[in-house]
Amino acid sequence: MSIKYKILKAIDVAGLNFLRPVILLCYGEEPEEQIRKIGLFIAVPIMAFCLFLYLWGLFAPMHKTKSGEVPTPSVVWDSAKGVWAFHVREKNKANAYNLEGDSRDKLLEQAQTRLSELEPMVARVNEQLAEADGAMQSSLASKIEPIKAELDSSKNAMREAQKARQADLQARAKAIAADDTAAKEKLLEDYRAHLAQIETERESLRSYEEQIDEIHNADFPQRAEAIRAQSAIAEERQYLVKLIDTLENNRQQKLSDIETRLEGFESSYYEASGADLLKHAKSITRTESLMVNAADSEYAKPMTLPDQVLRSVACVFAGFLVASLIAIPVGIVCGLSPIMMSALTPFIALFKPVSPIVWLPIFFIIVGGFIPDPDKHWLIAGLAELPLIGWMKINPAFIASALTVAMCSLWPTLVNTALGVASIDKDHINVARVLRLGFWSRLIKIVIPSSLPLTFAGLRISLGVGWMVLIAAELLSSSEGLGKFVWDMFNNGSSQTFAQMFVVVFVVGIIGLLLDRIMIVFQRLVSFDESPTSI
Amino acid sequence: MEKPIIQLENVSVGFGPESDRTEVLTDVNLRVMENEFVSIIGFSGSGKSTLIGLLSGLVKPDTGAVFCKGREATEPGPDRGVMFQNYSLLPWLTVYGNIELASKQVFPNLSKAELKEHVEHYIEMVNLTPAIEKKPHELSGGMRQRVSLARTLSIKPDIMLLDEPLSALDALTRANLQDEIIRIWEEDKKTVILITNDVDEAVLMADRIIPLSPGPNATLTESYNVGLDRPRDRTTLNHNPEFIELRNAITQSLMAMNAEAKKLRSNTELVMPDIRPLDLSAA
Ligand SMILES: Nc1ncnc2c1ncn2[C@@H]1O[C@H](COP(=O)(O)OP(=O)(O)OP(=O)(O)O)[C@@H](O)[C@H]1O
Ligand SMILES: [Mg+2]
């Protein structure tokens, strides 16, 4: 088997068939055909995506919201980088809390050097910002000045005119005799005209003001750039200060502080006598318990988006696992026994369409019933001790979300498995009958393998459904994860968090895509007839 | 009299609901003795595979009974090894896996190494060692047929029910496997019922040839005993007058049956008007 064949087989199994023409081109096979295919399967999608980004960048700023403009691709990209930087920094801080000895000193030194490097930069960006401010002010002034002058002059002119008309009306009013109805009517009419005139004059003044407002509100790129630079540096500076603070007060430091204190207390205890002894003993025991606390202490690291992503993925897999453990056996039983199938059909039909939004609160309450006091429950405590997932702090909200995922995603697997088992080829059953396979051998060697492709097709759909359901479930249950991230960002309501919601769109999409790819690979591995899987 | 190892007694079978029933086999009687090699020959669609189904126990007779080794047989079992016409290989298993599944079930006491040797022996017999790790969908039709044959042979059934086992093979492979089947039959004292539509093959291999009349309502007709000495040599057989005579006789009888069946059909279809031409000469 040649390497080429192996590569082609691998990308086929991985569902990456769009790479096929590239490989073939590398081997110089029908170059024209391959280039055509590359154009079709690689260039066209890329171009379409670029077009999408362009249109997005074009239209997004046109819509203004409470949280600022709809973010453009570049804003979203910057925001993604910000999310990542935040994650890295939090991780460093958490790490710094655990460092001891040399490595701690080294990091401390690094941080201090960087901080001292930053100081002049802070000054520079502040200067730049001031400069930009100045430039903006003067540019504004130069634009606004003439308009303002015009505004003032026309305001004055109008005021004069108004006064004159008012005086004229006043004079006429005085001159009108008590019985001169015609003159009175005329006066009333003129007064009305006067008021209307005032209104139109105001209107024209307002248009000047609007012009001025517009100039004020217009983007000033130089200043925006300066603000961005300043806030980036300010953030880094704040981070370094925090990092240094953490390093200086990390666990090891705290412990050695407490130790010296303890030593002091101990020596004074042994020197003292009489009534003081108990007082000193109290100090010692209190310090000892402080020491235990310090030894157990951890840096209070907030959940960052990557952590939440991992937790979401863990949650969807937990739910998916539960769903599979229920759906596959039940599906097999349904496929084998028409009676079971008939008995379960109403349940499937009834529960399948129920929305996750309904299941979640139900599961939340049910799980809460089992785990009334999460902090003291053995399950929660046990899960927190586990090596890989302990940090996720699995709580009832997590469990309820996972169960919601399970409840909503088990149907495709169940139905497909039942179908796969029920539609087994009669010839295969005949083979089993001739060989006199027992029930279990028949199940394991004939029925299950022949239904696996359909089961896996169902599992793939289930995982996709589960992932969609999960985000909603987390949002509702406030289980730390992508859903909660979106909800927090929504409640925050700033333009920066608005952009981060767009980041989540891509994160969710990419992870969903990867999950689907993984399932495709499994599906390909169990399929025996080389039938192509749909994309 | 010697007892038959497998026997059909007045067996009839049909498919379909009462309202739209096709009677495939009617009143079939068959007695096959131990260590006999019987070949059944018939037209396509006449019911040969159905007959194999009856013999194996996979198809239940509507009337009559199937006896195997003196007892009524109602369930299939590995003592009557069937080679299915459509091969019925398990598509998720490799060539090796397919044969291993059958062998392991029938010979549960074999050690791992023995089992491997056993399976490989039969794969080698049908010349498929190079394709041992391939799945059925990666094989040609003829290769699949050979896997199916190897699977049936590997469970060493007392009675081998072979449904057109060599139909998809080239002449050379076919001759080889014919020899192989005859060798196994002779050495291990098996009973073979071979379905074929090739008269030469039937005459070459069988002790007895039974033509199946064309369906519907097919039934086994008078059998022909093949008295040719064994081993039969394919190269000289073509000039053997006894062989030629037998072959012609069987072919003729099949043709006659076919023609009769056709006539019967056309008779039932065309109702002749009850009129005669006027005899003008009498006037
Ligand atoms: N399961 C079934 N349901 C309905 N009719 C069937 C079924 N199996 C076979 N038949 C009918 O029985 C008749 C005989 O079929 P069978 O497969 O035994 O023919 P055959 O002699 O083996 O033909 P061939 O030489 O083409 O294999 C056919 O007319 C077929 O339509
Ligand atoms: Mg047939």
mmCIF file of N, CA and C in Angstrom, chain B residues 37-100:
data_model
loop_
_atom_site.group_PDB
_atom_site.id
_atom_site.type_symbol
_atom_site.label_atom_id
_atom_site.label_comp_id
_atom_site.label_asym_id
_atom_site.label_seq_id
_atom_site.Cartn_x
_atom_site.Cartn_y
_atom_site.Cartn_z
ATOM 1 N N PHE B 37 -23.912 -38.374 -3.326
ATOM 2 C CA PHE B 37 -23.706 -37.051 -3.937
ATOM 3 C C PHE B 37 -24.832 -36.833 -4.924
ATOM 4 N N VAL B 38 -25.767 -35.973 -4.545
ATOM 5 C CA VAL B 38 -26.947 -35.767 -5.393
ATOM 6 C C VAL B 38 -26.883 -34.366 -5.982
ATOM 7 N N SER B 39 -27.201 -34.287 -7.244
ATOM 8 C CA SER B 39 -27.237 -32.976 -7.862
ATOM 9 C C SER B 39 -28.653 -32.691 -8.317
ATOM 10 N N ILE B 40 -29.117 -31.486 -8.016
ATOM 11 C CA ILE B 40 -30.462 -31.100 -8.451
ATOM 12 C C ILE B 40 -30.303 -30.005 -9.481
ATOM 13 N N ILE B 41 -31.003 -30.201 -10.581
ATOM 14 C CA ILE B 41 -30.788 -29.302 -11.698
ATOM 15 C C ILE B 41 -32.135 -28.774 -12.137
ATOM 16 N N GLY B 42 -32.197 -27.503 -12.469
ATOM 17 C CA GLY B 42 -33.487 -26.960 -12.856
ATOM 18 C C GLY B 42 -33.353 -25.545 -13.365
ATOM 19 N N PHE B 43 -34.458 -25.074 -13.948
ATOM 20 C CA PHE B 43 -34.420 -23.739 -14.519
ATOM 21 C C PHE B 43 -34.456 -22.676 -13.427
ATOM 22 N N SER B 44 -34.067 -21.503 -13.836
ATOM 23 C CA SER B 44 -34.085 -20.386 -12.900
ATOM 24 C C SER B 44 -35.518 -20.111 -12.451
ATOM 25 N N GLY B 45 -35.691 -19.911 -11.182
ATOM 26 C CA GLY B 45 -37.006 -19.572 -10.654
ATOM 27 C C GLY B 45 -37.896 -20.769 -10.420
ATOM 28 N N SER B 46 -37.355 -21.956 -10.605
ATOM 29 C CA SER B 46 -38.228 -23.120 -10.456
ATOM 30 C C SER B 46 -38.393 -23.507 -8.990
ATOM 31 N N GLY B 47 -37.485 -23.083 -8.139
ATOM 32 C CA GLY B 47 -37.667 -23.396 -6.716
ATOM 33 C C GLY B 47 -36.512 -24.153 -6.109
ATOM 34 N N LYS B 48 -35.365 -24.102 -6.733
ATOM 35 C CA LYS B 48 -34.203 -24.854 -6.224
ATOM 36 C C LYS B 48 -33.758 -24.306 -4.875
ATOM 37 N N SER B 49 -33.658 -22.987 -4.798
ATOM 38 C CA SER B 49 -33.219 -22.400 -3.527
ATOM 39 C C SER B 49 -34.252 -22.671 -2.445
ATOM 40 N N THR B 50 -35.519 -22.652 -2.819
ATOM 41 C CA THR B 50 -36.564 -22.971 -1.858
ATOM 42 C C THR B 50 -36.380 -24.394 -1.350
ATOM 43 N N LEU B 51 -35.998 -25.277 -2.240
ATOM 44 C CA LEU B 51 -35.754 -26.669 -1.865
ATOM 45 C C LEU B 51 -34.612 -26.763 -0.853
ATOM 46 N N ILE B 52 -33.544 -26.000 -1.123
ATOM 47 C CA ILE B 52 -32.426 -25.968 -0.182
ATOM 48 C C ILE B 52 -32.887 -25.440 1.172
ATOM 49 N N GLY B 53 -33.746 -24.417 1.107
ATOM 50 C CA GLY B 53 -34.290 -23.866 2.346
ATOM 51 C C GLY B 53 -35.047 -24.930 3.133
ATOM 52 N N LEU B 54 -35.815 -25.720 2.438
ATOM 53 C CA LEU B 54 -36.572 -26.789 3.099
ATOM 54 C C LEU B 54 -35.627 -27.794 3.738
ATOM 55 N N LEU B 55 -34.621 -28.203 2.960
ATOM 56 C CA LEU B 55 -33.695 -29.211 3.457
ATOM 57 C C LEU B 55 -32.928 -28.697 4.675
ATOM 58 N N SER B 56 -32.609 -27.420 4.669
ATOM 59 C CA SER B 56 -31.817 -26.884 5.770
ATOM 60 C C SER B 56 -32.675 -26.597 6.993
ATOM 61 N N GLY B 57 -33.983 -26.487 6.782
ATOM 62 C CA GLY B 57 -34.857 -26.162 7.907
ATOM 63 C C GLY B 57 -35.165 -24.676 8.004
ATOM 64 N N LEU B 58 -34.632 -23.873 7.098
ATOM 65 C CA LEU B 58 -34.897 -22.431 7.149
ATOM 66 C C LEU B 58 -36.298 -22.126 6.633
ATOM 67 N N VAL B 59 -36.827 -22.987 5.750
ATOM 68 C CA VAL B 59 -38.180 -22.794 5.224
ATOM 69 C C VAL B 59 -39.043 -23.922 5.764
ATOM 70 N N LYS B 60 -40.187 -23.554 6.295
ATOM 71 C CA LYS B 60 -41.089 -24.581 6.820
ATOM 72 C C LYS B 60 -41.998 -25.084 5.707
ATOM 73 N N PRO B 61 -42.175 -26.390 5.594
ATOM 74 C CA PRO B 61 -43.089 -26.894 4.570
ATOM 75 C C PRO B 61 -44.537 -26.604 4.960
ATOM 76 N N ASP B 62 -45.375 -26.344 3.938
ATOM 77 C CA ASP B 62 -46.799 -26.130 4.226
ATOM 78 C C ASP B 62 -47.450 -27.468 4.544
ATOM 79 N N THR B 63 -47.118 -28.453 3.708
ATOM 80 C CA THR B 63 -47.579 -29.811 4.006
ATOM 81 C C THR B 63 -46.393 -30.730 3.867
ATOM 82 N N GLY B 64 -46.516 -31.945 4.380
ATOM 83 C CA GLY B 64 -45.417 -32.893 4.303
ATOM 84 C C GLY B 64 -44.411 -32.632 5.400
ATOM 85 N N ALA B 65 -43.296 -33.376 5.346
ATOM 86 C CA ALA B 65 -42.328 -33.256 6.424
ATOM 87 C C ALA B 65 -40.917 -33.487 5.907
ATOM 88 N N VAL B 66 -39.974 -32.910 6.649
ATOM 89 C CA VAL B 66 -38.562 -33.083 6.342
ATOM 90 C C VAL B 66 -37.972 -33.952 7.441
ATOM 91 N N PHE B 67 -37.279 -35.025 7.047
ATOM 92 C CA PHE B 67 -36.638 -35.875 8.039
ATOM 93 C C PHE B 67 -35.141 -35.800 7.853
ATOM 94 N N CYS B 68 -34.458 -35.729 8.963
ATOM 95 C CA CYS B 68 -33.007 -35.725 8.897
ATOM 96 C C CYS B 68 -32.501 -36.749 9.889
ATOM 97 N N LYS B 69 -31.723 -37.676 9.412
ATOM 98 C CA LYS B 69 -31.185 -38.758 10.259
ATOM 99 C C LYS B 69 -32.324 -39.439 11.035
ATOM 100 N N GLY B 70 -33.408 -39.678 10.315
ATOM 101 C CA GLY B 70 -34.492 -40.451 10.904
ATOM 102 C C GLY B 70 -35.465 -39.654 11.761
ATOM 103 N N ARG B 71 -35.137 -38.396 12.062
ATOM 104 C CA ARG B 71 -36.054 -37.633 12.892
ATOM 105 C C ARG B 71 -36.580 -36.436 12.113
ATOM 106 N N GLU B 72 -37.773 -36.006 12.449
ATOM 107 C CA GLU B 72 -38.322 -34.858 11.750
ATOM 108 C C GLU B 72 -37.490 -33.621 12.132
ATOM 109 N N ALA B 73 -37.062 -32.907 11.114
ATOM 110 C CA ALA B 73 -36.211 -31.746 11.359
ATOM 111 C C ALA B 73 -37.040 -30.485 11.196
ATOM 112 N N THR B 74 -37.107 -29.688 12.270
ATOM 113 C CA THR B 74 -37.890 -28.458 12.168
ATOM 114 C C THR B 74 -37.007 -27.215 12.280
ATOM 115 N N GLU B 75 -35.830 -27.397 12.835
ATOM 116 C CA GLU B 75 -34.955 -26.237 13.011
ATOM 117 C C GLU B 75 -33.651 -26.451 12.244
ATOM 118 N N PRO B 76 -33.052 -25.396 11.713
ATOM 119 C CA PRO B 76 -31.767 -25.563 11.035
ATOM 120 C C PRO B 76 -30.648 -25.850 12.043
ATOM 121 N N GLY B 77 -29.555 -26.351 11.558
ATOM 122 C CA GLY B 77 -28.431 -26.616 12.438
ATOM 123 C C GLY B 77 -27.171 -26.794 11.625
ATOM 124 N N PRO B 78 -26.042 -26.761 12.285
ATOM 125 C CA PRO B 78 -24.778 -26.807 11.553
ATOM 126 C C PRO B 78 -24.447 -28.185 10.974
ATOM 127 N N ASP B 79 -25.255 -29.209 11.322
ATOM 128 C CA ASP B 79 -25.012 -30.497 10.670
ATOM 129 C C ASP B 79 -25.464 -30.458 9.223
ATOM 130 N N ARG B 80 -26.359 -29.524 8.891
ATOM 131 C CA ARG B 80 -26.732 -29.324 7.493
ATOM 132 C C ARG B 80 -26.190 -27.965 7.060
ATOM 133 N N GLY B 81 -24.970 -27.962 6.594
ATOM 134 C CA GLY B 81 -24.332 -26.695 6.246
ATOM 135 C C GLY B 81 -24.845 -26.178 4.918
ATOM 136 N N VAL B 82 -25.349 -24.955 4.958
ATOM 137 C CA VAL B 82 -25.890 -24.379 3.727
ATOM 138 C C VAL B 82 -24.876 -23.412 3.147
ATOM 139 N N MET B 83 -24.687 -23.513 1.865
ATOM 140 C CA MET B 83 -23.994 -22.427 1.202
ATOM 141 C C MET B 83 -25.043 -21.658 0.422
ATOM 142 N N PHE B 84 -25.277 -20.420 0.851
ATOM 143 C CA PHE B 84 -26.375 -19.653 0.272
ATOM 144 C C PHE B 84 -26.012 -19.146 -1.118
ATOM 145 N N GLN B 85 -27.043 -19.085 -1.950
ATOM 146 C CA GLN B 85 -26.815 -18.620 -3.314
ATOM 147 C C GLN B 85 -26.328 -17.168 -3.339
ATOM 148 N N ASN B 86 -26.830 -16.366 -2.371
ATOM 149 C CA ASN B 86 -26.378 -14.956 -2.358
ATOM 150 C C ASN B 86 -25.242 -14.757 -1.356
ATOM 151 N N TYR B 87 -24.582 -15.811 -1.018
ATOM 152 C CA TYR B 87 -23.371 -15.822 -0.180
ATOM 153 C C TYR B 87 -23.636 -15.511 1.283
ATOM 154 N N SER B 88 -24.511 -14.511 1.556
ATOM 155 C CA SER B 88 -24.831 -14.158 2.949
ATOM 156 C C SER B 88 -23.598 -14.011 3.831
ATOM 157 N N LEU B 89 -22.631 -13.297 3.334
ATOM 158 C CA LEU B 89 -21.469 -13.011 4.188
ATOM 159 C C LEU B 89 -21.823 -11.848 5.104
ATOM 160 N N LEU B 90 -21.175 -11.810 6.260
ATOM 161 C CA LEU B 90 -21.423 -10.697 7.171
ATOM 162 C C LEU B 90 -20.509 -9.539 6.765
ATOM 163 N N PRO B 91 -21.088 -8.436 6.318
ATOM 164 C CA PRO B 91 -20.279 -7.397 5.675
ATOM 165 C C PRO B 91 -19.322 -6.677 6.614
ATOM 166 N N TRP B 92 -19.561 -6.769 7.928
ATOM 167 C CA TRP B 92 -18.659 -6.042 8.839
ATOM 168 C C TRP B 92 -17.458 -6.891 9.248
ATOM 169 N N LEU B 93 -17.446 -8.152 8.816
ATOM 170 C CA LEU B 93 -16.313 -9.011 9.157
ATOM 171 C C LEU B 93 -15.427 -9.214 7.933
ATOM 172 N N THR B 94 -14.153 -9.444 8.197
ATOM 173 C CA THR B 94 -13.238 -9.742 7.101
ATOM 174 C C THR B 94 -13.480 -11.174 6.641
ATOM 175 N N VAL B 95 -12.760 -11.557 5.585
ATOM 176 C CA VAL B 95 -12.815 -12.933 5.107
ATOM 177 C C VAL B 95 -12.522 -13.868 6.280
ATOM 178 N N TYR B 96 -11.438 -13.547 6.989
ATOM 179 C CA TYR B 96 -11.044 -14.371 8.122
ATOM 180 C C TYR B 96 -12.151 -14.391 9.178
ATOM 181 N N GLY B 97 -12.670 -13.196 9.469
ATOM 182 C CA GLY B 97 -13.676 -13.083 10.518
ATOM 183 C C GLY B 97 -14.930 -13.877 10.204
ATOM 184 N N ASN B 98 -15.342 -13.849 8.958
ATOM 185 C CA ASN B 98 -16.538 -14.590 8.571
ATOM 186 C C ASN B 98 -16.375 -16.080 8.824
ATOM 187 N N ILE B 99 -15.221 -16.603 8.433
ATOM 188 C CA ILE B 99 -15.018 -18.041 8.576
ATOM 189 C C ILE B 99 -14.766 -18.386 10.036
ATOM 190 N N GLU B 100 -14.069 -17.479 10.717
ATOM 191 C CA GLU B 100 -13.790 -17.730 12.128
ATOM 192 C C GLU B 100 -15.077 -17.792 12.948
#
